[in-house]
JSON list of C-alpha atoms in Angstrom, two decimals:
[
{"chain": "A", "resi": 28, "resn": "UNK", "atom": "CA", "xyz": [0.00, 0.00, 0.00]},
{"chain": "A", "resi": 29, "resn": "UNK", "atom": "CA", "xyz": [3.00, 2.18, 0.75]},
{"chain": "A", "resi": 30, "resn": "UNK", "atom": "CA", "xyz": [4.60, 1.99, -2.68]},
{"chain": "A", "resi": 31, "resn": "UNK", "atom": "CA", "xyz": [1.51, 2.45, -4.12]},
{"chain": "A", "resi": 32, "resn": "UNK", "atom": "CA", "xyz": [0.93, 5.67, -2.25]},
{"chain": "A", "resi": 33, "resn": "UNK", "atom": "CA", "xyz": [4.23, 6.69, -2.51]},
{"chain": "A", "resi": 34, "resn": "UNK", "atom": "CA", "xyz": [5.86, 5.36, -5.99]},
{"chain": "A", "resi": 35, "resn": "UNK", "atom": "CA", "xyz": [9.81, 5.59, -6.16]},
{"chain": "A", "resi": 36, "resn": "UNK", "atom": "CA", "xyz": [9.60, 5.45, -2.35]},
{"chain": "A", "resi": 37, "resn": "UNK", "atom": "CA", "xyz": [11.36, 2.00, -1.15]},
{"chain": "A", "resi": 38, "resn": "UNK", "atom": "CA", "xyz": [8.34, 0.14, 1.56]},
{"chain": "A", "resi": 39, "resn": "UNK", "atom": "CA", "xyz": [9.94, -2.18, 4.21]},
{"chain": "A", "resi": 40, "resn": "UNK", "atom": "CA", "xyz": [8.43, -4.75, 6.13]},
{"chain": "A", "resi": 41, "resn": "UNK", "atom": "CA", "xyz": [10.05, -4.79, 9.52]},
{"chain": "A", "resi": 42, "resn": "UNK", "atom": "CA", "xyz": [8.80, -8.03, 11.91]},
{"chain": "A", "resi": 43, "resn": "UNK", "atom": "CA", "xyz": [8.35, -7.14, 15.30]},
{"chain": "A", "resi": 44, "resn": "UNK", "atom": "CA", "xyz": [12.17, -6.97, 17.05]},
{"chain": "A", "resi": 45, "resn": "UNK", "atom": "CA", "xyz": [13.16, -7.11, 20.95]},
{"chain": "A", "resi": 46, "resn": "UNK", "atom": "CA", "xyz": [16.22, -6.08, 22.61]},
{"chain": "A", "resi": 47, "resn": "UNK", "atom": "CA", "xyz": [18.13, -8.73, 23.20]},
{"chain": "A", "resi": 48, "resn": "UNK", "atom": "CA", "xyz": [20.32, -7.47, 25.63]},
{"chain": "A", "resi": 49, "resn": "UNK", "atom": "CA", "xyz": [17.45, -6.80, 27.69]},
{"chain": "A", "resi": 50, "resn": "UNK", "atom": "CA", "xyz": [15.48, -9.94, 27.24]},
{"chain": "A", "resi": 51, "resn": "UNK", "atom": "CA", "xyz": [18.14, -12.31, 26.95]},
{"chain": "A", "resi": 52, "resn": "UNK", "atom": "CA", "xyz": [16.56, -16.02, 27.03]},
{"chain": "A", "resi": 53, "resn": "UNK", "atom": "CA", "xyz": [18.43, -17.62, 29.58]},
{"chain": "A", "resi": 54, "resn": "UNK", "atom": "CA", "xyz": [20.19, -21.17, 28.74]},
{"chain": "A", "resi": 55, "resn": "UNK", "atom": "CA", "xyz": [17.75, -23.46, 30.40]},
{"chain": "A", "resi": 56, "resn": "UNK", "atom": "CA", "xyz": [14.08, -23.25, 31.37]},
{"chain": "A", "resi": 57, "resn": "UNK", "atom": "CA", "xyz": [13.41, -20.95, 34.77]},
{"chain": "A", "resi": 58, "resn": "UNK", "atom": "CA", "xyz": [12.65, -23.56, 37.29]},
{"chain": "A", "resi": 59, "resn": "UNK", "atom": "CA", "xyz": [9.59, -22.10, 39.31]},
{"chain": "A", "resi": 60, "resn": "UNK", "atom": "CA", "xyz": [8.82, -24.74, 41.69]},
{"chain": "A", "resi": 61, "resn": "UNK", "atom": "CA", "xyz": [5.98, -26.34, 42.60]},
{"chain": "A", "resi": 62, "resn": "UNK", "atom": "CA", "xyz": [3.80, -23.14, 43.73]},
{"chain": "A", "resi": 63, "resn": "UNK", "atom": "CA", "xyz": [0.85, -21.50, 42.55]},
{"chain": "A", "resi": 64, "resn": "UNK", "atom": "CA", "xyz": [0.77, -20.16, 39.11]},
{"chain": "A", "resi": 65, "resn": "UNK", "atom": "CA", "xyz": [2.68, -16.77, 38.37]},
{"chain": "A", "resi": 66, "resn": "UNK", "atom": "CA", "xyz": [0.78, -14.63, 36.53]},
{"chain": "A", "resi": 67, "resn": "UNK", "atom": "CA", "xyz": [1.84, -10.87, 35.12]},
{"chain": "A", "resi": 68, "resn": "UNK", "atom": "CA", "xyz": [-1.02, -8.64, 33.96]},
{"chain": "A", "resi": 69, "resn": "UNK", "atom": "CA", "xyz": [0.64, -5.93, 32.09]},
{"chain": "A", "resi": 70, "resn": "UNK", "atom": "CA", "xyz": [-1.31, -2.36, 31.03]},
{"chain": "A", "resi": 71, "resn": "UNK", "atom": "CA", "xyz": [-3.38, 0.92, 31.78]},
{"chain": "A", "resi": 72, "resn": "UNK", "atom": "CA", "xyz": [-6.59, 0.40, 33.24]},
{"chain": "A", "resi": 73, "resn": "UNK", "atom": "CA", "xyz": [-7.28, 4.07, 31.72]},
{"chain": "A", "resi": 74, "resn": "UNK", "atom": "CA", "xyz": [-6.92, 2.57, 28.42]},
{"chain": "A", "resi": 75, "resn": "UNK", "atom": "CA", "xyz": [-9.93, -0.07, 27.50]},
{"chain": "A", "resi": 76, "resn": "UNK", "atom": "CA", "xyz": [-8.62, -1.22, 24.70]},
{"chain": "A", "resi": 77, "resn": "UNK", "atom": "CA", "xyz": [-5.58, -3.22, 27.16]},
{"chain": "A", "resi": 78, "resn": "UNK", "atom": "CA", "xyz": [-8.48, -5.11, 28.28]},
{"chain": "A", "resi": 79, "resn": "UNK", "atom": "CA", "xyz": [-7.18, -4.67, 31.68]},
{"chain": "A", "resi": 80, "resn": "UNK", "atom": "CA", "xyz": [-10.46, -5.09, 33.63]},
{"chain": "A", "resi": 81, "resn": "UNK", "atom": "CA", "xyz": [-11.17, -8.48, 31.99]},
{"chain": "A", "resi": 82, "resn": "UNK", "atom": "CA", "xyz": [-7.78, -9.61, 32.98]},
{"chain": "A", "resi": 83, "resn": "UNK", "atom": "CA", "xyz": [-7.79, -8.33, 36.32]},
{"chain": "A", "resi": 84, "resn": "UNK", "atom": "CA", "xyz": [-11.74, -10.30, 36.56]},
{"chain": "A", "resi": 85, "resn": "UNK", "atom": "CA", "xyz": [-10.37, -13.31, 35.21]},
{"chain": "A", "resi": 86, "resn": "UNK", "atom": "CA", "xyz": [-7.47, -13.74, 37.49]},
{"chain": "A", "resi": 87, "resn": "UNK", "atom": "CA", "xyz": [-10.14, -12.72, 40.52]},
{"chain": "A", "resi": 88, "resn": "UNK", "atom": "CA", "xyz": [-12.23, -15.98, 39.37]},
{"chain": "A", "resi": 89, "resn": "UNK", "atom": "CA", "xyz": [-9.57, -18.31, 38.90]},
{"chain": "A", "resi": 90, "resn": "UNK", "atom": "CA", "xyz": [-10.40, -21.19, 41.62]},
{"chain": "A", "resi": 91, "resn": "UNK", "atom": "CA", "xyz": [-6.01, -22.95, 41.47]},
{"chain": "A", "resi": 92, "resn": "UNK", "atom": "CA", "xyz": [-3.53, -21.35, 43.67]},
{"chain": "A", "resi": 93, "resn": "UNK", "atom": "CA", "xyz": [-2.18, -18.11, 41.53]},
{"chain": "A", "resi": 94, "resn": "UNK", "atom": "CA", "xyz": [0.19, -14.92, 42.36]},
{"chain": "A", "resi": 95, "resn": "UNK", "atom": "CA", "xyz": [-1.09, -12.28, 40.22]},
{"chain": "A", "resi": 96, "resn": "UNK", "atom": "CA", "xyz": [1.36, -9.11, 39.55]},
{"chain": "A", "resi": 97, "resn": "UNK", "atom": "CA", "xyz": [-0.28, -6.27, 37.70]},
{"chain": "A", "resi": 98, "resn": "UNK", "atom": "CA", "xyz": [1.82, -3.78, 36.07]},
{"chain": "A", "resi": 99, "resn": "UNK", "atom": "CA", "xyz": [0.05, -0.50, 36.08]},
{"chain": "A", "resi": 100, "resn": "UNK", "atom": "CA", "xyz": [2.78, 1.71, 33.74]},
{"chain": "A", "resi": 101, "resn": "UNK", "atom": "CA", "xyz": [1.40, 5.06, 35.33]},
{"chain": "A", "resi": 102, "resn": "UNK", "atom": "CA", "xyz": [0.82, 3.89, 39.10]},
{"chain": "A", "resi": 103, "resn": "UNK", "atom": "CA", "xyz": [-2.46, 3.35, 41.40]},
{"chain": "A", "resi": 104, "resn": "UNK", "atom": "CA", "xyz": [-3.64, 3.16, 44.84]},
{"chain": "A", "resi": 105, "resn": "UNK", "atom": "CA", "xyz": [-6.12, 0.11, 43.76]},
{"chain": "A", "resi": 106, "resn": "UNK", "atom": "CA", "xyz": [-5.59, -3.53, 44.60]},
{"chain": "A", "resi": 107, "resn": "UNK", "atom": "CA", "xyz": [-8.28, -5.23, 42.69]},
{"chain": "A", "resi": 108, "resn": "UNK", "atom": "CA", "xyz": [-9.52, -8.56, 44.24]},
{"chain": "A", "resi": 109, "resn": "UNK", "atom": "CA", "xyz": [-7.04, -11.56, 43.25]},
{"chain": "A", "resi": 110, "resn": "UNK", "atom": "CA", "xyz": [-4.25, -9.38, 42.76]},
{"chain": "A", "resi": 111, "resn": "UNK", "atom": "CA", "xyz": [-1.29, -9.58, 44.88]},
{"chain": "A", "resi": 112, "resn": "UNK", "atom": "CA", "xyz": [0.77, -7.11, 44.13]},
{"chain": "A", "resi": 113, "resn": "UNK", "atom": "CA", "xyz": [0.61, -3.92, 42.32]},
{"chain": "A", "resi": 114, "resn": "UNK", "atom": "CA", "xyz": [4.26, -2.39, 40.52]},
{"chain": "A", "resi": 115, "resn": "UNK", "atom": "CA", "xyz": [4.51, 0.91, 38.12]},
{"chain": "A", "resi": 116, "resn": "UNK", "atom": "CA", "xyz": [7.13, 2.60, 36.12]},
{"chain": "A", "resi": 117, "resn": "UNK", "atom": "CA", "xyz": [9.17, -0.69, 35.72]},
{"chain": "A", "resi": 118, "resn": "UNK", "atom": "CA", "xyz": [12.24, -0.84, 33.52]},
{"chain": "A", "resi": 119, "resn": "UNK", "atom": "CA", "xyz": [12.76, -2.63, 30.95]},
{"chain": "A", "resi": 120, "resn": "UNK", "atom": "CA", "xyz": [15.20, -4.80, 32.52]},
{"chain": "A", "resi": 121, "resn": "UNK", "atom": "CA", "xyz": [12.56, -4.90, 35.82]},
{"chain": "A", "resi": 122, "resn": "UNK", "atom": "CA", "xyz": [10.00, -6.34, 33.21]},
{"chain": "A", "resi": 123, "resn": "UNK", "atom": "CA", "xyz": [12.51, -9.24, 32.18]},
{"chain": "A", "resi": 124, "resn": "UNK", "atom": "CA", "xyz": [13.28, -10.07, 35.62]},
{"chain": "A", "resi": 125, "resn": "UNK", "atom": "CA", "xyz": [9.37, -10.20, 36.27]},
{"chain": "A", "resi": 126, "resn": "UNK", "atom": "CA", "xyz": [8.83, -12.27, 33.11]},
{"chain": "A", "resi": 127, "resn": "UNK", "atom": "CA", "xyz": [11.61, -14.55, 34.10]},
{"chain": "A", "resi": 128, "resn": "UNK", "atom": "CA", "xyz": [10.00, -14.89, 37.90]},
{"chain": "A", "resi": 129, "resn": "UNK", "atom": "CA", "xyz": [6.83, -15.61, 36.25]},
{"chain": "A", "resi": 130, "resn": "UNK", "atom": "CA", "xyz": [4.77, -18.61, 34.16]},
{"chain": "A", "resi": 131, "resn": "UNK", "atom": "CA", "xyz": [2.32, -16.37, 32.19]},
{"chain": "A", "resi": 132, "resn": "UNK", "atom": "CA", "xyz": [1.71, -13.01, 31.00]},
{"chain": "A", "resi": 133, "resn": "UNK", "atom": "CA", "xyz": [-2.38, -12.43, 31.02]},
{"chain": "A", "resi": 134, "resn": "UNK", "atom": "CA", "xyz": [-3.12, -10.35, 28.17]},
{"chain": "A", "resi": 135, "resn": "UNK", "atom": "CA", "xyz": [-6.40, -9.55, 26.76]},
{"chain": "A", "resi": 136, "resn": "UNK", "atom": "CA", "xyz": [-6.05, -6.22, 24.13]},
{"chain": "A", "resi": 137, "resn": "UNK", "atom": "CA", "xyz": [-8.61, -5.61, 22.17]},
{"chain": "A", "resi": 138, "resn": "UNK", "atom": "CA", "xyz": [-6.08, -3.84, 19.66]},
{"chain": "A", "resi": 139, "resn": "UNK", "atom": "CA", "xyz": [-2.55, -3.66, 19.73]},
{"chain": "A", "resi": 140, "resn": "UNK", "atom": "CA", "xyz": [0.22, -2.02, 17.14]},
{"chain": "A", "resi": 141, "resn": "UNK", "atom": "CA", "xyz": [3.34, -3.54, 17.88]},
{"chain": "A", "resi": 142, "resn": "UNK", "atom": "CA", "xyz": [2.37, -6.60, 20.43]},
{"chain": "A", "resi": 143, "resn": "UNK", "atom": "CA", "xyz": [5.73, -7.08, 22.06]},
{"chain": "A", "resi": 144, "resn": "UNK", "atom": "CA", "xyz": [5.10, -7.82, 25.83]},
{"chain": "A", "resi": 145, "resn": "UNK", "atom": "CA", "xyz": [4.56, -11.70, 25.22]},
{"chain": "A", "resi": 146, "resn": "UNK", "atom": "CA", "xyz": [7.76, -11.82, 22.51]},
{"chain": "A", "resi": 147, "resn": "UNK", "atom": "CA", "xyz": [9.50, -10.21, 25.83]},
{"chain": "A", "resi": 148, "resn": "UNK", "atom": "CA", "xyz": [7.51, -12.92, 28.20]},
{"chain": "A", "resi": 149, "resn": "UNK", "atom": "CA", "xyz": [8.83, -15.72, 25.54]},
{"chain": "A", "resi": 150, "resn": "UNK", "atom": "CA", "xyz": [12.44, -14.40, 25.65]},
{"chain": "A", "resi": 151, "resn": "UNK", "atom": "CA", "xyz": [12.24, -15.03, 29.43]},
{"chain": "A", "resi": 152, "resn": "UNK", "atom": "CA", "xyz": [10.49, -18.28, 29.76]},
{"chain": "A", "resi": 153, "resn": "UNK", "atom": "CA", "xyz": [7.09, -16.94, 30.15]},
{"chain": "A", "resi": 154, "resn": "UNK", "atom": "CA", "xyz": [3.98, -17.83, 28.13]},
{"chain": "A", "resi": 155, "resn": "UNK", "atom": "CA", "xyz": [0.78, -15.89, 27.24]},
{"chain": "A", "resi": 156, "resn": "UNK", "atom": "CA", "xyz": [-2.57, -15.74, 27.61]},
{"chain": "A", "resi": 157, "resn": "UNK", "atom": "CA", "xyz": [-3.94, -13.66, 24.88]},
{"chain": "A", "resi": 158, "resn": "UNK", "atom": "CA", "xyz": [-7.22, -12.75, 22.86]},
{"chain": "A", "resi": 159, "resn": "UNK", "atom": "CA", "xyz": [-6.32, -13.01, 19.38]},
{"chain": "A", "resi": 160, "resn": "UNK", "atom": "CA", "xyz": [-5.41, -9.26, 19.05]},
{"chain": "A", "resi": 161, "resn": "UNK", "atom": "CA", "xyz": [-3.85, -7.77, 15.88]},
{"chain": "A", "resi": 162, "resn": "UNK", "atom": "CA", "xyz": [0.04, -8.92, 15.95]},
{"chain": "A", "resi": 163, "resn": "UNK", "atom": "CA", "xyz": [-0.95, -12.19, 18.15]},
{"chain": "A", "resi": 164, "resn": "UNK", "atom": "CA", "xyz": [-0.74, -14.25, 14.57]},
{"chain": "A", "resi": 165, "resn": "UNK", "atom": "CA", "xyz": [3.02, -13.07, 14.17]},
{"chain": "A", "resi": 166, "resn": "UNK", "atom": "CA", "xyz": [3.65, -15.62, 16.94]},
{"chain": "A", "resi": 167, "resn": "UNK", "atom": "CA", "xyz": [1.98, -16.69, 19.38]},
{"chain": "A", "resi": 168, "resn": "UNK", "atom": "CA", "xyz": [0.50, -20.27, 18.26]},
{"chain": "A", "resi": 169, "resn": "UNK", "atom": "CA", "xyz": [-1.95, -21.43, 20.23]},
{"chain": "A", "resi": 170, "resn": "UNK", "atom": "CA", "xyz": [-1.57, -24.93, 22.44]},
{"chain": "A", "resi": 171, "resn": "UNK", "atom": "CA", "xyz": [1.85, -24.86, 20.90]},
{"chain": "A", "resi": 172, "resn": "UNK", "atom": "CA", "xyz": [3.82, -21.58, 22.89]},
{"chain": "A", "resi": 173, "resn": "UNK", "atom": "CA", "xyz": [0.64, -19.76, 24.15]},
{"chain": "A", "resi": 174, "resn": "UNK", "atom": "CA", "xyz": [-3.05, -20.07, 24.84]},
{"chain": "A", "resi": 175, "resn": "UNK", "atom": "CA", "xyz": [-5.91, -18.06, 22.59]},
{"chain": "A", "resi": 176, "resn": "UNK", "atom": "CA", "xyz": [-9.20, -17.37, 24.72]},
{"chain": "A", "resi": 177, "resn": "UNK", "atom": "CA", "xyz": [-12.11, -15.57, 23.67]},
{"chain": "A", "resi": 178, "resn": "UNK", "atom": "CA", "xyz": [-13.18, -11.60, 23.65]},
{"chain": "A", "resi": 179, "resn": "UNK", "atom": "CA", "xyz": [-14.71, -11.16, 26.22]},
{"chain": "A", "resi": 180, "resn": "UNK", "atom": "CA", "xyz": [-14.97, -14.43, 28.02]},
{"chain": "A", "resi": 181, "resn": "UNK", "atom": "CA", "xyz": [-13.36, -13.82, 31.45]},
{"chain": "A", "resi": 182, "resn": "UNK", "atom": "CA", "xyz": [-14.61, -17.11, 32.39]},
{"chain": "A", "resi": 183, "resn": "UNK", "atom": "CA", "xyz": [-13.28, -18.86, 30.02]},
{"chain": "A", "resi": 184, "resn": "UNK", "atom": "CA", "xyz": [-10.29, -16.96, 30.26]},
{"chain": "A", "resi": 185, "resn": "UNK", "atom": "CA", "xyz": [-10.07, -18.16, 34.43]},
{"chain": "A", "resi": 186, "resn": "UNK", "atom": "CA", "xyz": [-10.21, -21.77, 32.99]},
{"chain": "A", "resi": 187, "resn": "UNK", "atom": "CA", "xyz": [-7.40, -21.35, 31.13]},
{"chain": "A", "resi": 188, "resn": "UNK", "atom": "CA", "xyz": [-5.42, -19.83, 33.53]},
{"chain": "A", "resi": 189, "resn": "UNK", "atom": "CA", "xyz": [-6.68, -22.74, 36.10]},
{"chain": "A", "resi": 190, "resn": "UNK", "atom": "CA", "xyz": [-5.88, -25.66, 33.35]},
{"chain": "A", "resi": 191, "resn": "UNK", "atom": "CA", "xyz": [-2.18, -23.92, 33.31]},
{"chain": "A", "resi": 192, "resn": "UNK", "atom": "CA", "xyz": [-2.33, -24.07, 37.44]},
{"chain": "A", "resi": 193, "resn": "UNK", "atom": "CA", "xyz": [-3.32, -27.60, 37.70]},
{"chain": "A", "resi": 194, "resn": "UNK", "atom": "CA", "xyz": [-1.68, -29.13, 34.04]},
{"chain": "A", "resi": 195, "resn": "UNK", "atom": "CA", "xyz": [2.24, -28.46, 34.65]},
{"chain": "A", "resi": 196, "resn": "UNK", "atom": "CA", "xyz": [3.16, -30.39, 31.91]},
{"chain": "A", "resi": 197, "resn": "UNK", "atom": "CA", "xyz": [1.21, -28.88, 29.46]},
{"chain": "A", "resi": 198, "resn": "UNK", "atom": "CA", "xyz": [2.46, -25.39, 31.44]},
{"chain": "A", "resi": 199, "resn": "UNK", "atom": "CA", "xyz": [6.40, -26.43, 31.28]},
{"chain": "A", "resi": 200, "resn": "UNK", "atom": "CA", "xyz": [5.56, -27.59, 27.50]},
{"chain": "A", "resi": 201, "resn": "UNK", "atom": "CA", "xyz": [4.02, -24.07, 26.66]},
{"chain": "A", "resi": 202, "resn": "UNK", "atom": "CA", "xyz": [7.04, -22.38, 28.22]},
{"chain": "A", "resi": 203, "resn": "UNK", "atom": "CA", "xyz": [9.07, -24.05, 26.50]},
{"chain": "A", "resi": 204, "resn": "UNK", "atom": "CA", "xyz": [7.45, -23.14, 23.28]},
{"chain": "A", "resi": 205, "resn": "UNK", "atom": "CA", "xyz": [7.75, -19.96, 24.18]},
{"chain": "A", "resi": 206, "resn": "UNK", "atom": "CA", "xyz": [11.31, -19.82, 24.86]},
{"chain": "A", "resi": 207, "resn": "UNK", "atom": "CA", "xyz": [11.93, -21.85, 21.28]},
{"chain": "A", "resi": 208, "resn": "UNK", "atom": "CA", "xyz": [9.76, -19.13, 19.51]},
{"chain": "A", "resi": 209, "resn": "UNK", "atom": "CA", "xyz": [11.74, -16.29, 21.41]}
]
């Protein structure tokens, strides 16, 4: 569409990139233990288009064990129900060691333009769970390195999060598809 808007012009196609010397996938799996399921939601609640709220309601009705860690970029005072702890203004290298700490980034955009945060949670040994938002196709493949869930379904959403809580193997296998991907 570019060239043909702009003929002469040279149009690029440039996939999605991450700095490596950031998130730097480490040389074996991230051994978590046997606790409950680590979970990162990541985003504005300010912005509805993060999805935030569904993620935050999902994680509130999972019924397996989870620690849920929401990233709000721009602070708050609020500790929604089922999350344990609240961080802002995270660097970038802060967000790897969170991704590496943790089994799954929750994220449920409803639009996205460049969807890095799960290529940075797959660099670290984390896996996603994501509503097929624009980008999502680039690489996230689902049952293979990721779970897709449905817009909208928070319920849905909290089963998948509880099948990654009770099915480690299918977790670990997941992670490691992740980490391949990355």
């Amino acid at each position: 569409m570019l060239a043909a808007l702009q003929p002469g012009n040279d149009a690029h196609y440039v996939r999605n990139g991450i700095a490596k010397d950031v998130f730097s996938p480490p040389d074996a799996m991230p051994d978590l233990g046997d606790g409950p399921l680590r979970v990162v939601i990541e985003g504005a609640r300010e912005v509805p288009l993060k999805g935030i709220d569904q993620a935050l309601e999902a994680a509130a009705l999972m019924v397996e064990p989870a620690h849920v860690t929401w990233v709000a970029p721009h602070g708050t005072t609020d500790t929604p129900p089922g999350v344990d702890r609240v961080l802002s203004r995270l660097t970038h290298a802060e967000m790897a060691e969170l991704f590496t700490a943790s089994h799954v980034l929750l994220k449920l955009s409803r639009a996205e333009g460049m969807y890095g945060p799960p290529l940075e949670a797959f660099h670290c040994g984390a896996t996603v769970v994501t509503t097929a938002v624009t980008g999502h196709d680039e690489y996230v493949r689902h049952a293979e390195n990721g779970l897709v869930v449905g817009w909208d379904d928070v319920h849905g959403t909290a089963r998948a999060l509880d099948l990654l809580a009770r099915d480690r193997a299918m977790l670990a296998r997941l992670r490691q598809g992740a980490l391949d991907t990355a």
